[in-house]
């Protein structure tokens, strides 16, 4: 972790002119948000990478207004951390079910990461020379969403819609309340998942509808035929 963090700080400073203390802050934030991403993956099977990145962008809109590069690349560090954490937990779970040793799996992950670098970068460059990434033939809708957020927050938090800070505050308070109520055993099973609530706000509505329909079918089926 120390070696990887040092390399990240050096690359961010050399190629994107991001001050080291802001990169360290992004790495620390990615550790916290990766835990949220892992929990979300476990509860909903959705890893909210975009949402994790937007949280980082919001933070950097406050601490480093006016710098779109810092805003985007810091969010990239956080998004990558959340993505890899969620993917690794899926892999470890599968390995656990098959009886694989966690130590062996970790070694395989490290080998895969190192090998992937030598394939992903050249393939990206190949596509970049043939197509305009973000153009009509090779659209990048998620990247445009991040770009728009960075452009907005380059003006600072004051550029947000008037009620956005209130919405963030209310969402934060509800999430904390759900987490506290979950600790009361008498009502624990009646308290909804704050994570599922949050995911429902950032995924297309048909995802939530499909989950709800599936849950209702399962509920009825389990009552009619428990075996």
Coordinates of N, CA and C in Angstrom, one line a residue:
X1 N 0.8 -1.2 0.0 CA 0.0 0.0 0.0 C 0.9 1.3 0.0
X2 N 1.9 1.2 0.8 CA 2.8 2.4 0.8 C 3.5 2.6 -0.5
X3 N 4.0 1.5 -1.2 CA 4.6 1.7 -2.5 C 3.6 2.2 -3.5
X4 N 2.4 1.6 -3.5 CA 1.4 2.0 -4.5 C 1.0 3.5 -4.3
X5 N 0.8 3.9 -3.0 CA 0.4 5.2 -2.7 C 1.5 6.2 -3.1
X6 N 2.8 5.9 -2.8 CA 3.9 6.8 -3.2 C 4.0 6.9 -4.8
X7 N 3.8 5.8 -5.5 CA 3.8 5.9 -6.9 C 2.6 6.7 -7.4
X8 N 1.4 6.6 -6.8 CA 0.3 7.4 -7.2 C 0.5 8.9 -7.0
X9 N 1.1 9.2 -5.9 CA 1.5 10.6 -5.6 C 2.4 11.2 -6.6
X10 N 3.5 10.4 -7.0 CA 4.5 10.8 -7.9 C 3.9 11.0 -9.3
X11 N 3.1 10.1 -9.8 CA 2.4 10.2 -11.1 C 1.5 11.4 -11.2
X12 N 0.7 11.5 -10.1 CA -0.3 12.6 -10.1 C 0.4 14.0 -10.1
X13 N 1.5 14.1 -9.4 CA 2.3 15.3 -9.4 C 3.0 15.6 -10.7
X14 N 3.6 14.5 -11.3 CA 4.4 14.7 -12.5 C 3.5 14.9 -13.7
X15 N 2.4 14.2 -13.9 CA 1.7 14.3 -15.1 C 0.4 15.2 -15.0
X16 N -0.1 15.3 -13.8 CA -1.4 16.1 -13.7 C -1.2 17.3 -12.8
X17 N 0.0 17.5 -12.3 CA 0.3 18.7 -11.5 C -0.7 18.8 -10.3
X18 N -1.0 17.7 -9.7 CA -1.8 17.7 -8.5 C -0.9 17.7 -7.2
X19 N -1.0 18.6 -6.3 CA -0.2 18.7 -5.1 C -0.3 17.4 -4.4
X20 N 0.9 16.9 -3.8 CA 0.9 15.6 -3.1 C -0.1 15.5 -2.0
X21 N -0.4 16.6 -1.2 CA -1.3 16.4 -0.1 C -2.7 16.2 -0.6
X22 N -3.1 16.7 -1.8 CA -4.4 16.4 -2.4 C -4.5 15.0 -2.9
X23 N -3.4 14.4 -3.4 CA -3.5 13.0 -3.8 C -3.6 12.1 -2.6
X24 N -2.8 12.4 -1.5 CA -2.9 11.6 -0.3 C -4.3 11.6 0.2
X25 N -4.9 12.8 0.2 CA -6.3 13.0 0.6 C -7.3 12.1 -0.2
X26 N -7.0 12.0 -1.5 CA -7.9 11.2 -2.4 C -7.7 9.7 -2.1
X27 N -6.4 9.3 -1.8 CA -6.2 7.9 -1.4 C -6.9 7.5 -0.1
X28 N -6.8 8.4 0.9 CA -7.5 8.2 2.2 C -9.0 8.1 2.0
X29 N -9.5 9.0 1.1 CA -11.0 9.0 0.9 C -11.4 7.8 0.1
X30 N -10.5 7.3 -0.8 CA -10.9 6.1 -1.5 C -11.0 4.8 -0.6
X31 N -10.2 4.8 0.5 CA -10.3 3.7 1.4 C -11.6 3.7 2.1
X32 N -12.1 4.9 2.5 CA -13.5 4.9 3.1 C -14.6 4.6 2.1
X33 N -14.5 5.2 0.9 CA -15.6 4.9 -0.1 C -15.5 3.5 -0.6
X34 N -14.3 2.9 -0.6 CA -14.2 1.5 -1.1 C -15.0 0.6 -0.1
X35 N -15.0 0.9 1.2 CA -15.8 0.1 2.1 C -17.3 0.2 1.8
X36 N -17.7 1.4 1.4 CA -19.1 1.6 1.1 C -19.5 0.9 -0.2
X37 N -18.6 0.9 -1.2 CA -18.8 0.2 -2.4 C -18.9 -1.3 -2.2
X38 N -18.0 -1.8 -1.4 CA -18.1 -3.3 -1.1 C -19.4 -3.7 -0.4
X39 N -19.8 -2.8 0.5 CA -21.1 -3.1 1.2 C -22.3 -3.1 0.2
X40 N -22.2 -2.1 -0.7 CA -23.3 -1.9 -1.7 C -23.3 -3.1 -2.6
X41 N -22.1 -3.6 -3.0 CA -22.0 -4.8 -3.9 C -22.6 -6.0 -3.2
X42 N -22.3 -6.1 -1.9 CA -22.8 -7.3 -1.2 C -24.3 -7.2 -1.0
X43 N -24.9 -6.0 -0.8 CA -26.3 -5.9 -0.5 C -27.2 -5.8 -1.8
X44 N -26.7 -5.2 -2.8 CA -27.5 -4.9 -4.0 C -26.9 -5.5 -5.3
X45 N -25.7 -6.0 -5.3 CA -25.0 -6.5 -6.5 C -24.7 -5.3 -7.4
X46 N -24.7 -4.1 -6.9 CA -24.4 -2.9 -7.8 C -23.2 -2.2 -7.1
X47 N -22.1 -2.0 -7.8 CA -21.0 -1.2 -7.3 C -21.1 0.2 -7.8
X48 N -21.5 1.1 -6.9 CA -21.8 2.5 -7.4 C -20.5 3.3 -7.6
X49 N -19.7 2.9 -8.6 CA -18.4 3.6 -8.9 C -18.6 5.0 -9.2
X50 N -19.6 5.3 -10.1 CA -19.9 6.7 -10.5 C -20.3 7.5 -9.3
X51 N -21.1 7.0 -8.4 CA -21.5 7.7 -7.2 C -20.3 8.0 -6.3
X52 N -19.4 7.0 -6.2 CA -18.2 7.2 -5.3 C -17.3 8.4 -5.9
X53 N -17.2 8.4 -7.2 CA -16.4 9.4 -7.9 C -17.0 10.8 -7.7
X54 N -18.4 10.8 -7.8 CA -19.1 12.1 -7.6 C -18.9 12.7 -6.2
X55 N -18.9 11.8 -5.2 CA -18.6 12.3 -3.8 C -17.2 12.9 -3.7
X56 N -16.2 12.3 -4.4 CA -14.9 12.8 -4.4 C -14.9 14.2 -5.1
X57 N -15.6 14.2 -6.2 CA -15.6 15.5 -7.0 C -16.2 16.6 -6.1
X58 N -17.3 16.2 -5.4 CA -17.9 17.2 -4.5 C -17.0 17.8 -3.4
X59 N -16.2 16.8 -2.8 CA -15.2 17.2 -1.8 C -14.2 18.1 -2.4
X60 N -13.6 17.8 -3.6 CA -12.6 18.6 -4.2 C -13.1 19.9 -4.8
X61 N -14.4 20.0 -5.1 CA -15.0 21.2 -5.5 C -14.9 22.2 -4.3
X62 N -14.9 21.7 -3.1 CA -14.7 22.6 -1.9 C -13.3 22.9 -1.6
X63 N -12.4 21.9 -1.6 CA -11.0 22.1 -1.2 C -10.1 22.6 -2.3
X64 N -10.5 22.4 -3.6 CA -9.6 22.8 -4.7 C -10.5 23.4 -5.8
X65 N -11.3 24.4 -5.6 CA -12.1 25.0 -6.6 C -11.3 25.6 -7.7
X66 N -11.8 25.5 -9.0 CA -11.1 26.1 -10.1 C -10.2 25.1 -10.8
X67 N -9.9 23.9 -10.3 CA -9.0 23.0 -10.9 C -9.8 21.7 -11.4
X68 N -10.1 21.7 -12.7 CA -10.8 20.6 -13.2 C -10.0 19.3 -13.3
X69 N -8.7 19.5 -13.5 CA -7.8 18.3 -13.6 C -7.7 17.6 -12.2
X70 N -7.5 18.4 -11.2 CA -7.5 17.8 -9.8 C -8.8 17.1 -9.5
X71 N -9.9 17.8 -9.9 CA -11.2 17.2 -9.6 C -11.5 15.9 -10.2
X72 N -11.1 15.8 -11.5 CA -11.3 14.6 -12.3 C -10.4 13.5 -11.9
X73 N -9.1 13.8 -11.7 CA -8.1 12.7 -11.4 C -8.3 12.2 -10.0
X74 N -8.6 13.1 -9.0 CA -8.9 12.6 -7.7 C -10.1 11.7 -7.6
X75 N -11.1 12.0 -8.4 CA -12.3 11.2 -8.5 C -11.9 9.9 -9.2
X76 N -11.0 9.9 -10.1 CA -10.5 8.7 -10.8 C -9.8 7.7 -9.8
X77 N -9.0 8.3 -8.9 CA -8.4 7.4 -7.9 C -9.4 6.8 -7.0
X78 N -10.4 7.5 -6.6 CA -11.5 7.0 -5.7 C -12.3 6.0 -6.5
X79 N -12.7 6.3 -7.7 CA -13.5 5.4 -8.5 C -12.8 4.1 -8.7
X80 N -11.5 4.2 -9.0 CA -10.7 2.9 -9.3 C -10.6 2.1 -8.0
X81 N -10.4 2.8 -6.9 CA -10.4 2.0 -5.6 C -11.7 1.3 -5.3
X82 N -12.8 2.0 -5.5 CA -14.1 1.4 -5.3 C -14.4 0.2 -6.2
X83 N -14.0 0.4 -7.5 CA -14.2 -0.6 -8.5 C -13.4 -1.9 -8.2
X84 N -12.1 -1.7 -7.9 CA -11.3 -2.9 -7.6 C -11.7 -3.6 -6.3
X85 N -12.1 -2.8 -5.3 CA -12.5 -3.4 -4.0 C -13.7 -4.3 -4.2
X86 N -14.7 -3.7 -5.0 CA -16.0 -4.5 -5.2 C -15.7 -5.8 -6.0
X87 N -14.8 -5.6 -7.1 CA -14.5 -6.8 -7.9 C -13.8 -7.8 -7.1
X88 N -12.8 -7.4 -6.3 CA -12.0 -8.3 -5.5 C -12.9 -9.1 -4.5
X89 N -13.9 -8.4 -3.9 CA -14.7 -9.1 -3.0 C -15.6 -10.2 -3.7
X90 N -16.0 -9.9 -4.9 CA -16.7 -10.9 -5.7 C -15.9 -12.1 -5.9
X91 N -14.6 -11.8 -6.3 CA -13.7 -12.9 -6.6 C -13.4 -13.8 -5.4
X92 N -13.1 -13.1 -4.2 CA -12.8 -13.8 -3.0 C -14.0 -14.6 -2.5
X93 N -15.2 -14.1 -2.7 CA -16.4 -14.8 -2.3 C -16.5 -16.1 -3.1
X94 N -16.3 -16.0 -4.5 CA -16.3 -17.2 -5.3 C -15.3 -18.2 -5.0
X95 N -14.1 -17.7 -4.7 CA -13.0 -18.5 -4.3 C -13.3 -19.2 -3.0
X96 N -13.9 -18.5 -2.0 CA -14.3 -19.1 -0.7 C -15.2 -20.3 -0.9
X97 N -16.2 -20.1 -1.8 CA -17.2 -21.1 -2.1 C -16.6 -22.4 -2.7
X98 N -15.5 -22.1 -3.5 CA -14.8 -23.2 -4.1 C -13.7 -23.8 -3.3
X99 N -13.4 -23.2 -2.1 CA -12.4 -23.8 -1.2 C -11.0 -23.2 -1.5
X100 N -10.9 -22.1 -2.2 CA -9.5 -21.6 -2.5 C -9.0 -20.9 -1.3
X101 N -7.7 -20.9 -1.2 CA -7.0 -20.2 0.0 C -6.9 -18.7 -0.3
X102 N -7.3 -17.8 0.6 CA -7.3 -16.4 0.4 C -5.9 -15.9 0.1
X103 N -4.8 -16.5 0.7 CA -3.4 -16.1 0.4 C -3.1 -16.3 -1.1
X104 N -3.5 -17.5 -1.6 CA -3.3 -17.8 -3.0 C -4.0 -16.9 -3.9
X105 N -5.3 -16.6 -3.5 CA -6.1 -15.7 -4.3 C -5.5 -14.3 -4.4
X106 N -4.9 -13.8 -3.3 CA -4.3 -12.5 -3.3 C -3.1 -12.4 -4.2
X107 N -2.3 -13.5 -4.2 CA -1.1 -13.6 -5.1 C -1.6 -13.5 -6.6
X108 N -2.7 -14.3 -6.9 CA -3.2 -14.3 -8.2 C -3.7 -12.9 -8.6
X109 N -4.3 -12.2 -7.7 CA -4.8 -10.8 -8.0 C -3.6 -9.9 -8.3
X110 N -2.6 -10.0 -7.5 CA -1.4 -9.1 -7.8 C -0.8 -9.4 -9.1
X111 N -0.7 -10.7 -9.5 CA -0.1 -11.1 -10.8 C -1.0 -10.6 -11.9
X112 N -2.4 -10.7 -11.7 CA -3.3 -10.2 -12.7 C -3.2 -8.7 -12.9
X113 N -3.1 -8.0 -11.8 CA -3.0 -6.5 -11.9 C -1.7 -6.1 -12.7
X114 N -0.6 -6.7 -12.4 CA 0.7 -6.4 -13.1 C 0.6 -6.8 -14.5
X115 N 0.0 -7.9 -14.8 CA -0.1 -8.4 -16.2 C -1.1 -7.5 -17.0
X116 N -2.1 -7.1 -16.3 CA -3.2 -6.3 -17.0 C -2.6 -4.9 -17.5
X117 N -1.7 -4.4 -16.8 CA -1.1 -3.1 -17.2 C -0.5 -3.2 -18.7
X118 N 0.1 -4.3 -19.0 CA 0.8 -4.4 -20.3 C -0.2 -4.7 -21.4
X119 N -1.4 -5.0 -21.0 CA -2.5 -5.2 -22.1 C -3.4 -4.0 -22.2
X120 N -3.8 -3.5 -21.1 CA -4.8 -2.4 -21.1 C -4.3 -1.2 -21.8
X121 N -3.1 -0.7 -21.4 CA -2.6 0.5 -21.9 C -2.4 0.5 -23.5
X122 N -1.7 -0.6 -24.0 CA -1.6 -0.6 -25.5 C -3.0 -0.7 -26.2
X123 N -3.9 -1.5 -25.6 CA -5.2 -1.6 -26.3 C -5.9 -0.3 -26.3
X124 N -5.8 0.5 -25.2 CA -6.4 1.8 -25.1 C -5.8 2.7 -26.2
X125 N -4.5 2.7 -26.3 CA -3.8 3.5 -27.3 C -4.2 3.1 -28.7
X126 N -4.4 1.8 -28.9 CA -4.8 1.3 -30.3 C -6.2 1.8 -30.6
X127 N -7.2 1.8 -29.7 CA -8.5 2.3 -29.9 C -8.4 3.8 -30.1
X128 N -7.6 4.5 -29.4 CA -7.5 5.9 -29.4 C -7.0 6.4 -30.8
X129 N -6.1 5.6 -31.4 CA -5.6 6.0 -32.7 C -6.6 5.7 -33.9
X130 N -7.5 4.8 -33.7 CA -8.5 4.4 -34.7 C -9.8 5.2 -34.5
X131 N -10.3 5.4 -33.3 CA -11.5 6.1 -33.0 C -11.3 7.3 -32.2
X132 N -12.2 8.3 -32.2 CA -12.2 9.4 -31.3 C -13.0 8.9 -30.1
X133 N -12.2 8.7 -29.0 CA -12.9 8.2 -27.8 C -13.7 9.3 -27.2
X134 N -15.0 9.1 -27.1 CA -16.0 10.2 -26.7 C -16.7 10.7 -27.9
X135 N -16.4 10.2 -29.1 CA -17.0 10.7 -30.3 C -18.3 9.8 -30.6
X136 N -18.8 9.9 -31.9 CA -20.0 9.2 -32.2 C -19.8 7.7 -32.3
X137 N -18.6 7.3 -32.9 CA -18.4 5.8 -33.0 C -18.0 5.2 -31.7
X138 N -17.4 5.9 -30.8 CA -16.9 5.3 -29.5 C -17.3 6.3 -28.4
X139 N -18.6 6.3 -28.1 CA -19.1 7.3 -27.1 C -18.7 6.9 -25.7
X140 N -18.6 7.8 -24.8 CA -18.2 7.6 -23.4 C -19.1 8.4 -22.5
X141 N -20.4 7.9 -22.4 CA -21.4 8.7 -21.7 C -21.0 9.0 -20.2
X142 N -20.4 7.9 -19.6 CA -20.1 8.1 -18.1 C -19.0 9.1 -18.0
X143 N -18.0 9.2 -18.9 CA -16.9 10.1 -18.9 C -17.5 11.6 -19.0
X144 N -18.5 11.7 -19.9 CA -19.1 13.0 -20.1 C -19.8 13.5 -18.8
X145 N -20.4 12.6 -18.1 CA -21.0 12.9 -16.8 C -20.0 13.4 -15.8
X146 N -18.9 12.8 -15.7 CA -17.8 13.2 -14.8 C -17.2 14.5 -15.3
X147 N -17.1 14.7 -16.6 CA -16.6 16.0 -17.1 C -17.5 17.1 -16.7
X148 N -18.8 16.9 -16.9 CA -19.8 18.0 -16.6 C -19.8 18.3 -15.1
X149 N -19.6 17.3 -14.3 CA -19.5 17.6 -12.8 C -18.3 18.4 -12.5
X150 N -17.2 18.0 -13.2 CA -15.9 18.8 -12.9 C -16.0 20.2 -13.4
X151 N -16.6 20.4 -14.5 CA -16.8 21.8 -15.0 C -17.7 22.6 -14.1
X152 N -18.7 22.0 -13.5 CA -19.6 22.6 -12.6 C -18.9 23.0 -11.3
X153 N -18.2 22.0 -10.7 CA -17.5 22.2 -9.4 C -16.2 23.0 -9.5
X154 N -15.7 23.3 -10.8 CA -14.6 24.1 -10.9 C -14.9 25.5 -10.4
X155 N -16.2 25.8 -10.3 CA -16.6 27.2 -9.8 C -16.8 27.1 -8.3
X156 N -16.6 26.0 -7.7 CA -16.8 25.9 -6.3 C -18.1 25.3 -5.9
X157 N -18.4 25.1 -4.7 CA -19.7 24.5 -4.2 C -20.9 25.5 -4.5
X158 N -20.6 26.8 -4.6 CA -21.6 27.8 -4.9 C -22.3 27.5 -6.2
X159 N -21.7 26.8 -7.1 CA -22.2 26.5 -8.4 C -23.3 25.5 -8.4
X160 N -23.5 24.7 -7.3 CA -24.5 23.7 -7.2 C -25.9 24.4 -7.2
X161 N -26.9 23.6 -7.5 CA -28.3 24.1 -7.4 C -28.6 24.5 -6.0
X162 N -29.5 25.5 -5.8 CA -29.7 26.1 -4.4 C -30.0 25.0 -3.4
X163 N -30.8 24.0 -3.7 CA -31.2 23.1 -2.7 C -30.3 21.9 -2.5
X164 N -29.3 21.8 -3.4 CA -28.4 20.6 -3.4 C -27.7 20.4 -2.0
X165 N -27.2 21.4 -1.3 CA -26.6 21.2 0.0 C -27.6 20.6 1.0
X166 N -28.8 21.1 0.9 CA -29.9 20.6 1.8 C -30.2 19.1 1.5
X167 N -30.2 18.8 0.2 CA -30.5 17.4 -0.2 C -29.3 16.5 0.3
X168 N -28.1 16.9 0.2 CA -26.9 16.1 0.7 C -27.0 16.0 2.2
X169 N -27.4 17.0 2.9 CA -27.5 17.0 4.4 C -28.6 16.0 4.8
X170 N -29.7 16.1 4.2 CA -30.8 15.2 4.5 C -30.5 13.8 4.2
X171 N -29.9 13.5 3.1 CA -29.5 12.2 2.7 C -28.5 11.6 3.7
X172 N -27.5 12.4 4.1 CA -26.5 12.0 5.1 C -27.2 11.7 6.4
X173 N -28.1 12.5 6.9 CA -28.8 12.3 8.1 C -29.6 11.0 8.1
X174 N -30.3 10.8 7.0 CA -31.1 9.6 6.9 C -30.2 8.3 6.9
X175 N -29.1 8.4 6.2 CA -28.2 7.3 6.2 C -27.6 6.9 7.6
X176 N -27.3 8.0 8.3 CA -26.8 7.8 9.7 C -27.9 7.2 10.6
X177 N -29.1 7.7 10.4 CA -30.2 7.3 11.3 C -30.5 5.8 11.0
X178 N -30.5 5.4 9.8 CA -30.7 4.0 9.4 C -29.6 3.1 10.1
X179 N -28.4 3.5 10.0 CA -27.3 2.8 10.6 C -27.4 2.6 12.1
X180 N -27.9 3.7 12.7 CA -28.0 3.6 14.2 C -29.2 2.7 14.6
X181 N -30.3 2.8 13.8 CA -31.5 2.0 14.1 C -31.2 0.5 13.9
X182 N -30.3 0.2 13.0 CA -30.0 -1.2 12.7 C -29.3 -1.8 13.9
X183 N -28.8 -1.0 14.8 CA -28.1 -1.6 16.0 C -29.1 -1.9 17.1
X184 N -30.3 -1.6 17.0 CA -31.4 -1.9 18.0 C -32.0 -3.2 17.5
X185 N -31.7 -4.3 18.3 CA -32.1 -5.6 17.8 C -33.6 -5.8 17.7
X186 N -34.4 -5.1 18.5 CA -35.9 -5.3 18.5 C -36.5 -4.8 17.1
X187 N -35.9 -3.8 16.5 CA -36.4 -3.3 15.3 C -35.5 -3.5 14.1
X188 N -34.4 -4.2 14.3 CA -33.4 -4.3 13.2 C -34.0 -4.8 11.9
X189 N -34.8 -5.8 12.0 CA -35.3 -6.4 10.7 C -36.3 -5.5 10.0
X190 N -36.8 -4.5 10.7 CA -37.8 -3.6 10.1 C -37.2 -2.4 9.5
X191 N -35.9 -2.2 9.8 CA -35.2 -1.0 9.3 C -34.7 -1.3 7.9
X192 N -35.0 -0.5 6.9 CA -34.5 -0.7 5.5 C -33.0 -0.4 5.4
X193 N -32.4 -0.9 4.3 CA -31.0 -0.7 4.1 C -30.8 0.7 3.6
X194 N -30.0 1.5 4.3 CA -29.6 2.8 3.8 C -28.8 2.7 2.5
X195 N -28.0 1.7 2.4 CA -27.2 1.5 1.2 C -28.1 1.3 0.0
X196 N -29.1 0.4 0.1 CA -30.1 0.2 -1.0 C -30.8 1.4 -1.3
X197 N -31.2 2.2 -0.3 CA -31.9 3.5 -0.6 C -31.0 4.4 -1.4
X198 N -29.7 4.5 -1.0 CA -28.8 5.4 -1.7 C -28.6 4.9 -3.2
X199 N -28.4 3.6 -3.4 CA -28.2 3.1 -4.7 C -29.4 3.4 -5.6
X200 N -30.6 3.3 -5.1 CA -31.8 3.6 -5.8 C -31.9 5.0 -6.4
X201 N -31.1 5.9 -5.8 CA -31.1 7.3 -6.2 C -30.2 7.5 -7.4
X202 N -29.2 6.6 -7.6 CA -28.2 6.8 -8.7 C -28.3 5.8 -9.8
X203 N -29.1 4.8 -9.7 CA -29.3 3.9 -10.9 C -30.6 4.1 -11.6
X204 N -30.7 3.7 -12.8 CA -32.0 3.9 -13.6 C -33.1 3.2 -12.8
X205 N -34.3 3.8 -12.9 CA -35.5 3.4 -12.1 C -35.8 1.9 -12.4
X206 N -35.6 1.5 -13.7 CA -36.0 0.1 -14.0 C -35.2 -0.9 -13.2
X207 N -34.0 -0.6 -12.7 CA -33.2 -1.5 -11.9 C -34.0 -1.7 -10.6
X208 N -34.4 -0.6 -10.0 CA -35.1 -0.7 -8.7 C -36.4 -1.5 -8.8
X209 N -37.1 -1.2 -9.9 CA -38.4 -1.9 -10.2 C -38.2 -3.4 -10.3
X210 N -37.1 -3.7 -11.1 CA -36.8 -5.2 -11.3 C -36.5 -5.9 -10.0
X211 N -35.7 -5.2 -9.2 CA -35.3 -5.7 -7.8 C -36.6 -5.9 -7.0
X212 N -37.4 -4.9 -7.0 CA -38.6 -5.0 -6.2 C -39.5 -6.1 -6.6
X213 N -39.7 -6.2 -7.9 CA -40.6 -7.3 -8.5 C -40.0 -8.7 -8.1
X214 N -38.7 -8.8 -8.3 CA -38.0 -10.1 -7.9 C -38.2 -10.4 -6.5
X215 N -38.0 -9.4 -5.6 CA -38.2 -9.6 -4.2 C -39.6 -10.1 -3.8
X216 N -40.6 -9.4 -4.4 CA -42.0 -9.8 -4.2 C -42.3 -11.2 -4.6
X217 N -41.8 -11.6 -5.8 CA -42.0 -13.0 -6.2 C -41.4 -14.0 -5.2
X218 N -40.1 -13.7 -4.8 CA -39.4 -14.5 -3.9 C -40.2 -14.6 -2.5
X219 N -40.7 -13.5 -2.1 CA -41.5 -13.4 -0.8 C -42.7 -14.3 -0.9
X220 N -43.5 -14.2 -1.9 CA -44.7 -15.0 -2.1 C -44.4 -16.5 -2.2
X221 N -43.3 -16.8 -3.0 CA -42.9 -18.2 -3.3 C -42.5 -18.8 -1.9
X222 N -41.7 -18.1 -1.1 CA -41.2 -18.6 0.1 C -42.3 -18.9 1.1
X223 N -43.4 -18.1 1.0 CA -44.6 -18.3 1.9 C -45.4 -19.5 1.4
X224 N -45.6 -19.6 0.1 CA -46.4 -20.7 -0.4 C -45.7 -22.1 -0.4
X225 N -44.4 -22.0 -0.7 CA -43.6 -23.3 -0.8 C -42.3 -23.1 -0.1
X226 N -42.2 -23.1 1.2 CA -41.0 -22.8 1.9 C -39.8 -23.8 1.6
X227 N -40.2 -25.1 1.3 CA -39.2 -26.1 1.0 C -38.5 -25.8 -0.3

